[in-house]
PDB file of C-alpha atoms in Angstrom:
ATOM      1  CA  MET A 198      24.520  16.175  21.694  1.00 90.00           C
ATOM      2  CA  PHE A 199      25.264  15.133  18.270  1.00 95.00           C
ATOM      3  CA  LYS A 200      27.005  18.321  16.290  1.00 97.00           C
ATOM      4  CA  VAL A 201      26.539  19.347  12.499  1.00 98.00           C
ATOM      5  CA  ALA A 202      28.806  22.032  11.238  1.00 97.00           C
ATOM      6  CA  VAL A 203      27.115  23.164   7.746  1.00 97.00           C
ATOM      7  CA  ILE A 204      29.305  25.137   5.860  1.00 96.00           C
ATOM      8  CA  GLY A 205      27.789  27.678   3.244  1.00 94.00           C
ATOM      9  CA  ALA A 206      24.148  27.795   5.335  1.00 94.00           C
ATOM     10  CA  SER A 207      23.197  30.672   3.553  1.00 92.00           C
ATOM     11  CA  GLY A 208      22.839  29.615  -0.609  1.00 93.00           C
ATOM     12  CA  LEU A 209      20.199  27.169  -2.141  1.00 95.00           C
ATOM     13  CA  LEU A 210      20.973  24.195  -0.887  1.00 97.00           C
ATOM     14  CA  GLY A 211      22.225  25.028   2.839  1.00 96.00           C
ATOM     15  CA  ARG A 212      19.209  26.717   3.976  1.00 95.00           C
ATOM     16  CA  ALA A 213      17.166  23.575   2.938  1.00 97.00           C
ATOM     17  CA  VAL A 214      19.919  21.675   4.672  1.00 98.00           C
ATOM     18  CA  VAL A 215      19.658  23.954   7.788  1.00 97.00           C
ATOM     19  CA  GLY A 216      15.802  23.872   8.040  1.00 96.00           C
ATOM     20  CA  GLU A 217      15.874  19.926   8.596  1.00 97.00           C
ATOM     21  CA  LEU A 218      18.664  19.306  10.208  1.00 97.00           C
ATOM     22  CA  ALA A 219      16.744  22.583  13.255  1.00 95.00           C
ATOM     23  CA  ARG A 220      13.692  20.247  13.141  1.00 94.00           C
ATOM     24  CA  GLN A 221      16.298  17.533  15.161  1.00 92.00           C
ATOM     25  CA  HIS A 222      16.204  18.671  18.455  1.00 89.00           C
ATOM     26  CA  ASP A 223      18.548  16.620  20.264  1.00 93.00           C
ATOM     27  CA  TRP A 224      21.407  17.830  17.772  1.00 96.00           C
ATOM     28  CA  GLN A 225      23.197  21.122  17.840  1.00 96.00           C
ATOM     29  CA  LEU A 226      23.788  22.685  14.394  1.00 96.00           C
ATOM     30  CA  VAL A 227      26.400  25.298  13.479  1.00 96.00           C
ATOM     31  CA  GLN A 228      25.984  27.572  10.417  1.00 96.00           C
ATOM     32  CA  THR A 229      28.555  28.865   8.568  1.00 95.00           C
ATOM     33  CA  ALA A 230      28.438  31.626   5.374  1.00 92.00           C
ATOM     34  CA  LEU A 231      30.701  33.985   3.924  1.00 88.00           C
ATOM     35  CA  ASN A 232      28.493  36.743   1.840  1.00 79.00           C
ATOM     36  CA  HIS A 233      24.996  37.169   3.462  1.00 73.00           C
ATOM     37  CA  PRO A 234      26.047  35.607   7.121  1.00 73.00           C
ATOM     38  CA  GLY A 235      22.845  36.184  10.044  1.00 75.00           C
ATOM     39  CA  PRO A 236      22.681  36.149  13.665  1.00 79.00           C
ATOM     40  CA  GLN A 237      23.082  32.311  13.707  1.00 83.00           C
ATOM     41  CA  SER A 238      25.683  31.622  11.454  1.00 87.00           C
ATOM     42  CA  VAL A 239      29.833  32.094  11.934  1.00 91.00           C
ATOM     43  CA  ARG A 240      31.188  34.383   9.064  1.00 93.00           C
ATOM     44  CA  LEU A 241      33.863  31.926   7.829  1.00 94.00           C
ATOM     45  CA  ASP A 242      35.841  32.148   4.260  1.00 94.00           C
ATOM     46  CA  ILE A 243      36.384  28.202   3.402  1.00 94.00           C
ATOM     47  CA  ARG A 244      39.638  29.388   0.572  1.00 95.00           C
ATOM     48  CA  ASP A 245      41.009  30.754   4.229  1.00 95.00           C
ATOM     49  CA  ALA A 246      42.711  27.021   5.484  1.00 96.00           C
ATOM     50  CA  ASP A 247      44.196  28.720   8.684  1.00 96.00           C
ATOM     51  CA  ALA A 248      40.807  29.983   9.464  1.00 96.00           C
ATOM     52  CA  VAL A 249      38.908  26.497   8.557  1.00 96.00           C
ATOM     53  CA  THR A 250      41.198  24.974  10.806  1.00 97.00           C
ATOM     54  CA  ARG A 251      40.446  27.296  13.486  1.00 96.00           C
ATOM     55  CA  PHE A 252      36.494  26.774  12.897  1.00 96.00           C
ATOM     56  CA  VAL A 253      36.623  22.817  12.891  1.00 97.00           C
ATOM     57  CA  GLU A 254      39.370  22.933  16.222  1.00 96.00           C
ATOM     58  CA  GLY A 255      36.942  25.522  17.985  1.00 95.00           C
ATOM     59  CA  GLU A 256      33.326  23.823  17.295  1.00 96.00           C
ATOM     60  CA  GLN A 257      34.541  20.049  17.585  1.00 96.00           C
ATOM     61  CA  PRO A 258      31.367  19.542  15.076  1.00 97.00           C
ATOM     62  CA  ASP A 259      30.649  15.263  14.761  1.00 97.00           C
ATOM     63  CA  ALA A 260      30.180  16.093  11.252  1.00 98.00           C
ATOM     64  CA  ILE A 261      30.116  18.491   8.199  1.00 98.00           C
ATOM     65  CA  VAL A 262      28.062  19.526   5.661  1.00 98.00           C
ATOM     66  CA  ILE A 263      30.070  21.341   2.479  1.00 97.00           C
ATOM     67  CA  ALA A 264      27.046  23.112   0.681  1.00 95.00           C
ATOM     68  CA  ALA A 265      29.298  26.027  -0.020  1.00 91.00           C
ATOM     69  CA  ALA A 266      30.570  26.001  -3.743  1.00 91.00           C
ATOM     70  CA  GLU A 267      31.584  27.804  -6.917  1.00 85.00           C
ATOM     71  CA  ARG A 268      28.620  25.895  -9.448  1.00 87.00           C
ATOM     72  CA  ARG A 269      28.093  28.672 -11.945  1.00 89.00           C
ATOM     73  CA  PRO A 270      29.646  26.540 -15.229  1.00 89.00           C
ATOM     74  CA  ASP A 271      30.506  29.817 -17.148  1.00 89.00           C
ATOM     75  CA  VAL A 272      31.824  31.625 -14.091  1.00 91.00           C
ATOM     76  CA  CYS A 273      34.152  28.610 -13.863  1.00 91.00           C
ATOM     77  CA  GLU A 274      35.090  28.606 -17.298  1.00 91.00           C
ATOM     78  CA  HIS A 275      35.831  31.955 -17.058  1.00 91.00           C
ATOM     79  CA  ASP A 276      37.854  31.621 -13.548  1.00 93.00           C
ATOM     80  CA  PRO A 277      39.072  28.516 -12.791  1.00 91.00           C
ATOM     81  CA  ALA A 278      41.408  29.829 -10.150  1.00 93.00           C
ATOM     82  CA  LEU A 279      38.293  31.037  -8.314  1.00 92.00           C
ATOM     83  CA  ALA A 280      36.785  27.409  -8.960  1.00 92.00           C
ATOM     84  CA  ARG A 281      39.508  25.819  -7.727  1.00 94.00           C
ATOM     85  CA  ALA A 282      39.989  27.727  -4.590  1.00 94.00           C
ATOM     86  CA  LEU A 283      36.033  26.819  -3.408  1.00 93.00           C
ATOM     87  CA  ASN A 284      35.389  23.503  -5.210  1.00 96.00           C
ATOM     88  CA  VAL A 285      38.946  21.561  -4.607  1.00 96.00           C
ATOM     89  CA  ASP A 286      41.096  23.745  -2.481  1.00 96.00           C
ATOM     90  CA  ALA A 287      38.396  24.559   0.147  1.00 96.00           C
ATOM     91  CA  VAL A 288      37.190  20.972  -0.192  1.00 97.00           C
ATOM     92  CA  ARG A 289      40.626  19.746   0.980  1.00 97.00           C
ATOM     93  CA  ALA A 290      41.602  22.100   3.647  1.00 97.00           C
ATOM     94  CA  ILE A 291      37.882  20.768   5.224  1.00 97.00           C
ATOM     95  CA  ALA A 292      38.425  17.500   5.277  1.00 97.00           C
ATOM     96  CA  SER A 293      41.745  17.736   6.512  1.00 97.00           C
ATOM     97  CA  ALA A 294      40.563  19.483   9.838  1.00 97.00           C
ATOM     98  CA  ALA A 295      37.676  16.481   9.524  1.00 97.00           C
ATOM     99  CA  GLN A 296      40.997  14.134   9.735  1.00 97.00           C
ATOM    100  CA  ARG A 297      42.028  15.526  12.409  1.00 96.00           C
ATOM    101  CA  ARG A 298      38.890  16.031  14.684  1.00 95.00           C
ATOM    102  CA  GLY A 299      37.698  12.428  13.274  1.00 96.00           C
ATOM    103  CA  ALA A 300      34.323  13.954  11.986  1.00 97.00           C
ATOM    104  CA  TRP A 301      32.379  12.277   8.976  1.00 98.00           C
ATOM    105  CA  LEU A 302      32.588  14.699   6.421  1.00 98.00           C
ATOM    106  CA  LEU A 303      29.993  15.541   3.821  1.00 98.00           C
ATOM    107  CA  SER A 304      30.908  17.570   0.181  1.00 97.00           C
ATOM    108  CA  ILE A 305      28.551  17.852  -2.262  1.00 97.00           C
ATOM    109  CA  SER A 306      28.884  17.527  -6.084  1.00 97.00           C
ATOM    110  CA  THR A 307      27.688  16.987  -9.602  1.00 97.00           C
ATOM    111  CA  ASP A 308      26.641  14.956 -12.369  1.00 97.00           C
ATOM    112  CA  TYR A 309      28.133  17.386 -14.397  1.00 97.00           C
ATOM    113  CA  VAL A 310      31.791  15.108 -13.210  1.00 97.00           C
ATOM    114  CA  PHE A 311      30.593  13.123 -16.383  1.00 98.00           C
ATOM    115  CA  ASP A 312      30.285  13.441 -20.140  1.00 96.00           C
ATOM    116  CA  GLY A 313      26.952  13.005 -20.410  1.00 96.00           C
ATOM    117  CA  THR A 314      27.130  10.779 -23.266  1.00 97.00           C
ATOM    118  CA  GLN A 315      26.168   7.341 -21.515  1.00 97.00           C
ATOM    119  CA  PRO A 316      23.436   7.387 -18.893  1.00 97.00           C
ATOM    120  CA  PRO A 317      22.594   6.237 -16.562  1.00 97.00           C
ATOM    121  CA  TYR A 318      25.379   6.306 -14.336  1.00 98.00           C
ATOM    122  CA  HIS A 319      26.733   4.293 -11.103  1.00 97.00           C
ATOM    123  CA  GLY A 320      28.691   5.640  -8.482  1.00 95.00           C
ATOM    124  CA  ASP A 321      31.415   3.553  -9.842  1.00 96.00           C
ATOM    125  CA  ALA A 322      31.401   4.603 -13.424  1.00 97.00           C
ATOM    126  CA  THR A 323      33.915   6.177 -14.738  1.00 97.00           C
ATOM    127  CA  PRO A 324      33.893  10.375 -14.769  1.00 97.00           C
ATOM    128  CA  SER A 325      34.723  12.377 -17.616  1.00 97.00           C
ATOM    129  CA  PRO A 326      33.949  16.384 -17.563  1.00 96.00           C
ATOM    130  CA  ILE A 327      34.047  18.609 -20.380  1.00 95.00           C
ATOM    131  CA  ASN A 328      34.167  21.662 -18.992  1.00 94.00           C
ATOM    132  CA  ALA A 329      35.895  23.872 -15.926  1.00 93.00           C
ATOM    133  CA  TYR A 330      32.972  23.561 -13.254  1.00 95.00           C
ATOM    134  CA  GLY A 331      32.882  19.787 -13.915  1.00 95.00           C
ATOM    135  CA  ARG A 332      36.391  19.208 -13.802  1.00 95.00           C
ATOM    136  CA  SER A 333      37.059  21.409 -10.803  1.00 96.00           C
ATOM    137  CA  LYS A 334      34.255  19.357  -8.746  1.00 96.00           C
ATOM    138  CA  LEU A 335      35.979  16.063  -9.656  1.00 97.00           C
ATOM    139  CA  ASP A 336      39.301  17.005  -8.686  1.00 97.00           C
ATOM    140  CA  GLY A 337      36.837  18.362  -4.995  1.00 97.00           C
ATOM    141  CA  GLU A 338      36.071  14.726  -4.769  1.00 97.00           C
ATOM    142  CA  ARG A 339      39.358  13.608  -5.082  1.00 97.00           C
ATOM    143  CA  ALA A 340      40.651  16.237  -2.313  1.00 97.00           C
ATOM    144  CA  LEU A 341      38.215  14.424   0.028  1.00 97.00           C
ATOM    145  CA  ALA A 342      39.164  11.247  -0.591  1.00 97.00           C
ATOM    146  CA  GLU A 343      43.129  11.735  -0.220  1.00 97.00           C
ATOM    147  CA  SER A 344      42.249  13.501   3.166  1.00 97.00           C
ATOM    148  CA  THR A 345      39.853  12.039   5.087  1.00 97.00           C
ATOM    149  CA  ASP A 346      39.009   8.277   5.286  1.00 94.00           C
ATOM    150  CA  LEU A 347      35.290   9.218   6.824  1.00 96.00           C
ATOM    151  CA  GLY A 348      34.216  11.153   4.107  1.00 96.00           C
ATOM    152  CA  CYS A 349      31.083  11.052   1.684  1.00 98.00           C
ATOM    153  CA  VAL A 350      30.480  12.387  -1.530  1.00 98.00           C
ATOM    154  CA  LEU A 351      27.430  12.976  -2.575  1.00 98.00           C
ATOM    155  CA  ARG A 352      26.808  13.925  -6.262  1.00 98.00           C
ATOM    156  CA  LEU A 353      23.488  16.029  -7.421  1.00 98.00           C
ATOM    157  CA  PRO A 354      22.044  17.125 -10.398  1.00 97.00           C
ATOM    158  CA  LEU A 355      20.324  20.928 -11.633  1.00 96.00           C
ATOM    159  CA  LEU A 356      18.741  21.924  -7.841  1.00 97.00           C
ATOM    160  CA  PHE A 357      16.218  23.897  -7.298  1.00 97.00           C
ATOM    161  CA  GLY A 358      14.588  25.198  -4.152  1.00 97.00           C
ATOM    162  CA  PRO A 359      12.980  28.368  -2.436  1.00 96.00           C
ATOM    163  CA  ILE A 360      14.981  31.171  -3.177  1.00 95.00           C
ATOM    164  CA  VAL A 361      15.781  34.642  -2.059  1.00 92.00           C
ATOM    165  CA  GLY A 362      16.240  35.820  -6.706  1.00 92.00           C
ATOM    166  CA  TRP A 363      15.070  33.978  -9.938  1.00 94.00           C
ATOM    167  CA  GLN A 364      18.767  33.770 -10.952  1.00 93.00           C
ATOM    168  CA  GLU A 365      19.899  31.752  -7.669  1.00 94.00           C
ATOM    169  CA  SER A 366      18.513  28.760  -9.231  1.00 94.00           C
ATOM    170  CA  ALA A 367      18.849  27.594 -13.216  1.00 93.00           C
ATOM    171  CA  VAL A 368      15.052  26.476 -13.031  1.00 96.00           C
ATOM    172  CA  THR A 369      13.721  30.076 -11.242  1.00 96.00           C
ATOM    173  CA  SER A 370      16.262  31.688 -13.285  1.00 95.00           C
ATOM    174  CA  LEU A 371      13.902  30.952 -16.826  1.00 95.00           C
ATOM    175  CA  VAL A 372      11.148  32.988 -15.191  1.00 95.00           C
ATOM    176  CA  PRO A 373      11.941  36.880 -16.643  1.00 93.00           C
ATOM    177  CA  ALA A 374      12.100  35.105 -19.887  1.00 92.00           C
ATOM    178  CA  ILE A 375       9.353  33.249 -19.713  1.00 94.00           C
ATOM    179  CA  ALA A 376       7.110  35.781 -18.413  1.00 91.00           C
ATOM    180  CA  ALA A 377       8.617  38.735 -21.131  1.00 89.00           C
ATOM    181  CA  SER A 378       7.120  35.966 -23.933  1.00 89.00           C
ATOM    182  CA  ALA A 379       4.318  36.328 -23.011  1.00 85.00           C
ATOM    183  CA  SER A 380       1.820  37.515 -25.356  1.00 69.00           C
ATOM    184  CA  ALA A 381      -0.129  39.970 -23.097  1.00 62.00           C
ATOM    185  CA  ALA A 382       3.442  41.727 -22.489  1.00 63.00           C
ATOM    186  CA  PRO A 383       4.135  44.698 -23.772  1.00 66.00           C
ATOM    187  CA  ASP A 384       6.499  44.204 -26.542  1.00 70.00           C
ATOM    188  CA  ALA A 385       6.885  40.667 -26.453  1.00 69.00           C
ATOM    189  CA  LYS A 386       9.773  38.396 -27.922  1.00 82.00           C
ATOM    190  CA  ALA A 387       9.663  34.492 -28.253  1.00 88.00           C
ATOM    191  CA  ALA A 388      12.055  32.983 -25.813  1.00 89.00           C
ATOM    192  CA  MET A 389      14.591  30.528 -27.211  1.00 92.00           C
ATOM    193  CA  MET A 390      14.481  27.668 -24.633  1.00 94.00           C
ATOM    194  CA  ASP A 391      17.293  24.402 -24.993  1.00 94.00           C
ATOM    195  CA  ALA A 392      15.621  21.243 -25.694  1.00 96.00           C
ATOM    196  CA  TRP A 393      18.470  19.523 -26.318  1.00 95.00           C
ATOM    197  CA  ALA A 394      20.138  19.023 -22.976  1.00 95.00           C
ATOM    198  CA  ILE A 395      18.302  16.693 -20.284  1.00 97.00           C
ATOM    199  CA  ARG A 396      18.481  17.514 -17.340  1.00 97.00           C
ATOM    200  CA  TYR A 397      16.572  15.745 -13.675  1.00 98.00           C
ATOM    201  CA  PRO A 398      15.804  18.493 -11.823  1.00 98.00           C
ATOM    202  CA  THR A 399      16.060  17.846  -8.079  1.00 98.00           C
ATOM    203  CA  TYR A 400      14.206  19.969  -5.477  1.00 98.00           C
ATOM    204  CA  THR A 401      16.553  20.931  -2.330  1.00 98.00           C
ATOM    205  CA  PRO A 402      14.452  20.142   0.579  1.00 98.00           C
ATOM    206  CA  ASP A 403      14.480  16.463  -0.818  1.00 98.00           C
ATOM    207  CA  VAL A 404      18.149  16.585  -0.933  1.00 98.00           C
ATOM    208  CA  ALA A 405      18.442  17.867   2.519  1.00 98.00           C
ATOM    209  CA  VAL A 406      15.968  14.864   3.801  1.00 98.00           C
ATOM    210  CA  VAL A 407      19.084  12.283   2.244  1.00 98.00           C
ATOM    211  CA  VAL A 408      21.131  15.117   3.747  1.00 98.00           C
ATOM    212  CA  ARG A 409      19.422  14.293   7.418  1.00 98.00           C
ATOM    213  CA  GLN A 410      19.438  10.779   7.083  1.00 98.00           C
ATOM    214  CA  LEU A 411      22.715  10.013   5.639  1.00 98.00           C
ATOM    215  CA  LEU A 412      23.510  12.088   9.394  1.00 98.00           C
ATOM    216  CA  GLU A 413      21.055   9.628  11.185  1.00 97.00           C
ATOM    217  CA  ARG A 414      23.690   7.029   9.639  1.00 96.00           C
ATOM    218  CA  HIS A 415      26.708   8.113  10.621  1.00 97.00           C
ATOM    219  CA  ALA A 416      25.024   9.299  14.120  1.00 95.00           C
ATOM    220  CA  ARG A 417      24.743   6.006  14.991  1.00 95.00           C
ATOM    221  CA  GLY A 418      27.984   4.103  13.861  1.00 95.00           C
ATOM    222  CA  GLU A 419      26.999   3.939  10.497  1.00 96.00           C
ATOM    223  CA  ALA A 420      28.104   6.321   8.426  1.00 95.00           C
ATOM    224  CA  VAL A 421      27.976   6.036   4.331  1.00 97.00           C
ATOM    225  CA  CYS A 422      31.224   7.223   3.128  1.00 97.00           C
ATOM    226  CA  GLY A 423      32.679   7.106  -0.646  1.00 97.00           C
ATOM    227  CA  THR A 424      30.466   7.820  -3.270  1.00 98.00           C
ATOM    228  CA  ALA A 425      26.967   8.282  -3.186  1.00 98.00           C
ATOM    229  CA  GLN A 426      24.465   9.937  -5.798  1.00 98.00           C
ATOM    230  CA  TRP A 427      20.907  11.406  -5.497  1.00 98.00           C
ATOM    231  CA  SER A 428      18.299  12.801  -8.419  1.00 98.00           C
ATOM    232  CA  GLY A 429      15.141  13.369  -9.167  1.00 97.00           C
ATOM    233  CA  ASP A 430      13.443  11.240 -11.395  1.00 97.00           C
ATOM    234  CA  GLU A 431      11.755  13.141 -13.976  1.00 98.00           C
ATOM    235  CA  PRO A 432      13.960  14.424 -17.177  1.00 98.00           C
ATOM    236  CA  MET A 433      13.091  17.370 -18.701  1.00 98.00           C
ATOM    237  CA  THR A 434      14.977  19.545 -21.132  1.00 97.00           C
ATOM    238  CA  LYS A 435      15.110  23.245 -19.897  1.00 96.00           C
ATOM    239  CA  TYR A 436      12.033  24.055 -22.569  1.00 97.00           C
ATOM    240  CA  ASP A 437      10.439  20.968 -20.647  1.00 98.00           C
ATOM    241  CA  ILE A 438      11.133  22.772 -17.531  1.00 98.00           C
ATOM    242  CA  ALA A 439      10.224  26.144 -18.883  1.00 97.00           C
ATOM    243  CA  GLN A 440       6.377  25.330 -19.910  1.00 97.00           C
ATOM    244  CA  ARG A 441       6.230  23.927 -16.674  1.00 97.00           C
ATOM    245  CA  LEU A 442       6.928  26.794 -15.246  1.00 97.00           C
ATOM    246  CA  ALA A 443       4.537  28.977 -17.579  1.00 95.00           C
ATOM    247  CA  ASP A 444       1.703  26.754 -16.440  1.00 95.00           C
ATOM    248  CA  ALA A 445       2.298  27.062 -13.052  1.00 95.00           C
ATOM    249  CA  LEU A 446       2.295  30.730 -13.304  1.00 93.00           C
ATOM    250  CA  GLN A 447      -0.381  30.233 -15.543  1.00 92.00           C
ATOM    251  CA  ILE A 448       1.268  32.529 -18.195  1.00 90.00           C
ATOM    252  CA  ASP A 449       0.773  32.274 -22.127  1.00 91.00           C
ATOM    253  CA  ALA A 450       4.324  32.385 -22.769  1.00 91.00           C
ATOM    254  CA  GLN A 451       5.821  32.181 -26.336  1.00 91.00           C
ATOM    255  CA  LEU A 452       8.518  29.491 -26.045  1.00 93.00           C
ATOM    256  CA  VAL A 453      10.565  27.789 -28.927  1.00 93.00           C
ATOM    257  CA  PRO A 454      12.553  24.759 -28.365  1.00 95.00           C
ATOM    258  CA  GLN A 455      16.409  25.097 -29.407  1.00 93.00           C
ATOM    259  CA  HIS A 456      17.559  21.383 -30.890  1.00 92.00           C
ATOM    260  CA  THR A 457      21.036  22.061 -30.495  1.00 92.00           C
ATOM    261  CA  PRO A 458      23.319  23.321 -27.764  1.00 86.00           C
ATOM    262  CA  THR A 459      23.843  27.434 -28.120  1.00 80.00           C
ATOM    263  CA  ASP A 460      25.798  27.494 -24.284  1.00 81.00           C
ATOM    264  CA  SER A 461      29.394  29.353 -24.709  1.00 80.00           C
ATOM    265  CA  THR A 462      30.346  26.672 -22.196  1.00 86.00           C
ATOM    266  CA  PRO A 463      29.664  22.875 -23.069  1.00 89.00           C
ATOM    267  CA  ARG A 464      27.220  20.841 -20.956  1.00 92.00           C
ATOM    268  CA  PRO A 465      26.860  17.440 -21.124  1.00 95.00           C
ATOM    269  CA  HIS A 466      23.529  15.469 -22.762  1.00 96.00           C
ATOM    270  CA  ASN A 467      22.014  13.591 -20.833  1.00 97.00           C
ATOM    271  CA  CYS A 468      23.966  13.207 -16.632  1.00 97.00           C
ATOM    272  CA  HIS A 469      21.083  11.018 -15.398  1.00 98.00           C
ATOM    273  CA  LEU A 470      22.017  10.338 -12.058  1.00 98.00           C
ATOM    274  CA  ASP A 471      21.547   6.919 -10.883  1.00 98.00           C
ATOM    275  CA  SER A 472      20.452   6.622  -6.882  1.00 98.00           C
ATOM    276  CA  SER A 473      20.093   2.593  -6.406  1.00 97.00           C
ATOM    277  CA  ARG A 474      22.720   3.281  -3.179  1.00 97.00           C
ATOM    278  CA  LEU A 475      21.017   5.255  -1.000  1.00 98.00           C
ATOM    279  CA  GLU A 476      17.861   4.109  -2.456  1.00 98.00           C
ATOM    280  CA  ALA A 477      18.893   0.376  -1.084  1.00 97.00           C
ATOM    281  CA  LEU A 478      19.342   1.453   2.117  1.00 97.00           C
ATOM    282  CA  GLY A 479      15.885   3.387   2.466  1.00 97.00           C
ATOM    283  CA  MET A 480      16.957   6.649   2.007  1.00 97.00           C
ATOM    284  CA  GLY A 481      15.779   9.824   0.099  1.00 96.00           C
ATOM    285  CA  ARG A 482      12.081  11.148  -0.518  1.00 97.00           C
ATOM    286  CA  ARG A 483      11.060  13.136  -4.315  1.00 98.00           C
ATOM    287  CA  THR A 484       8.475  15.619  -4.490  1.00 98.00           C
ATOM    288  CA  PRO A 485       7.133  15.755  -8.395  1.00 98.00           C
ATOM    289  CA  PHE A 486       8.286  18.446  -9.927  1.00 98.00           C
ATOM    290  CA  ASP A 487       5.375  20.263 -10.983  1.00 97.00           C
ATOM    291  CA  THR A 488       4.300  20.200  -6.474  1.00 98.00           C
ATOM    292  CA  ALA A 489       8.281  21.451  -5.986  1.00 98.00           C
ATOM    293  CA  ILE A 490       7.955  24.243  -8.555  1.00 97.00           C
ATOM    294  CA  ARG A 491       4.478  25.404  -6.998  1.00 96.00           C
ATOM    295  CA  GLN A 492       5.721  25.334  -3.808  1.00 96.00           C
ATOM    296  CA  VAL A 493       8.686  27.597  -4.751  1.00 96.00           C
ATOM    297  CA  LEU A 494       6.168  30.058  -6.680  1.00 95.00           C
ATOM    298  CA  ALA A 495       4.531  30.311  -3.596  1.00 94.00           C
ATOM    299  CA  GLN A 496       6.378  31.922  -1.596  1.00 93.00           C
ATOM    300  CA  PHE A 497       8.496  33.975  -4.154  1.00 89.00           C
ATOM    301  CA  PRO A 498       5.594  35.011  -6.666  1.00 85.00           C
ATOM    302  CA  TRP A 499       6.487  36.791  -9.474  1.00 78.00           C
ATOM    303  CA  ARG A 500       5.896  40.127  -9.876  1.00 70.00           C
ATOM    304  CA  GLY A 501       5.953  41.282 -13.272  1.00 62.00           C
TER     305      GLY A 501
END
């Protein structure tokens, strides 16, 4: 029986990964969560290295997927100690425990390890993060490489997927402002949307397919190690995303493009990730953005 532990199973990506892996009937799945543990999950604070060691030694997984992280750039910028605890120290602790167990480890990283000036970025491109989030995730990549020789970093860009609240994804977090800007809304006010930074929204159920395929390779004794990348292939600014959300919601939104960066935390201009390593292995799935966002909205409709 192939046993997989998913760390951070209650989050945006973790839920999608669990949903995909649960369909593998000959696999055993162990889930951990901290803030929202469910009846089928183990409560685990990955900042507690001793608790991490006890968990891995007790469960003895064949593979571990780290879907837990501090991924909000503004939070990382204002609380770098928290970012380091979750994105670096915890990865090191899990990787060390995985190495002792002989378990393959998959850790999720980000396109923000790059400065966004020379896309597309291949897996061996030199990282140059420009904010605390990107620096913490790059340090997490290095912590994994230093702690285990049976590990893989999977870099991903902007994620969206089935949500439990609008703010859970930077894509769906735009919905309240879009709705408030609608001409039919009382006191409607145009919504300013960034039209400078280019992003590649990536659907979490598609990422979950990639994770499952990577796990299948490990189970066959063909583990992918080092650095891998996966990305959606539709470039969009936040303004573009907002327009497509408004279309999906059938809202006559008043949107104004902002062509210069305004975020207090610096963001890269275009960190397009090259996915050719996984594509060459026959991996991956890409759901068109308009199809995917309608699936998300159908499960979590706007209530106004």
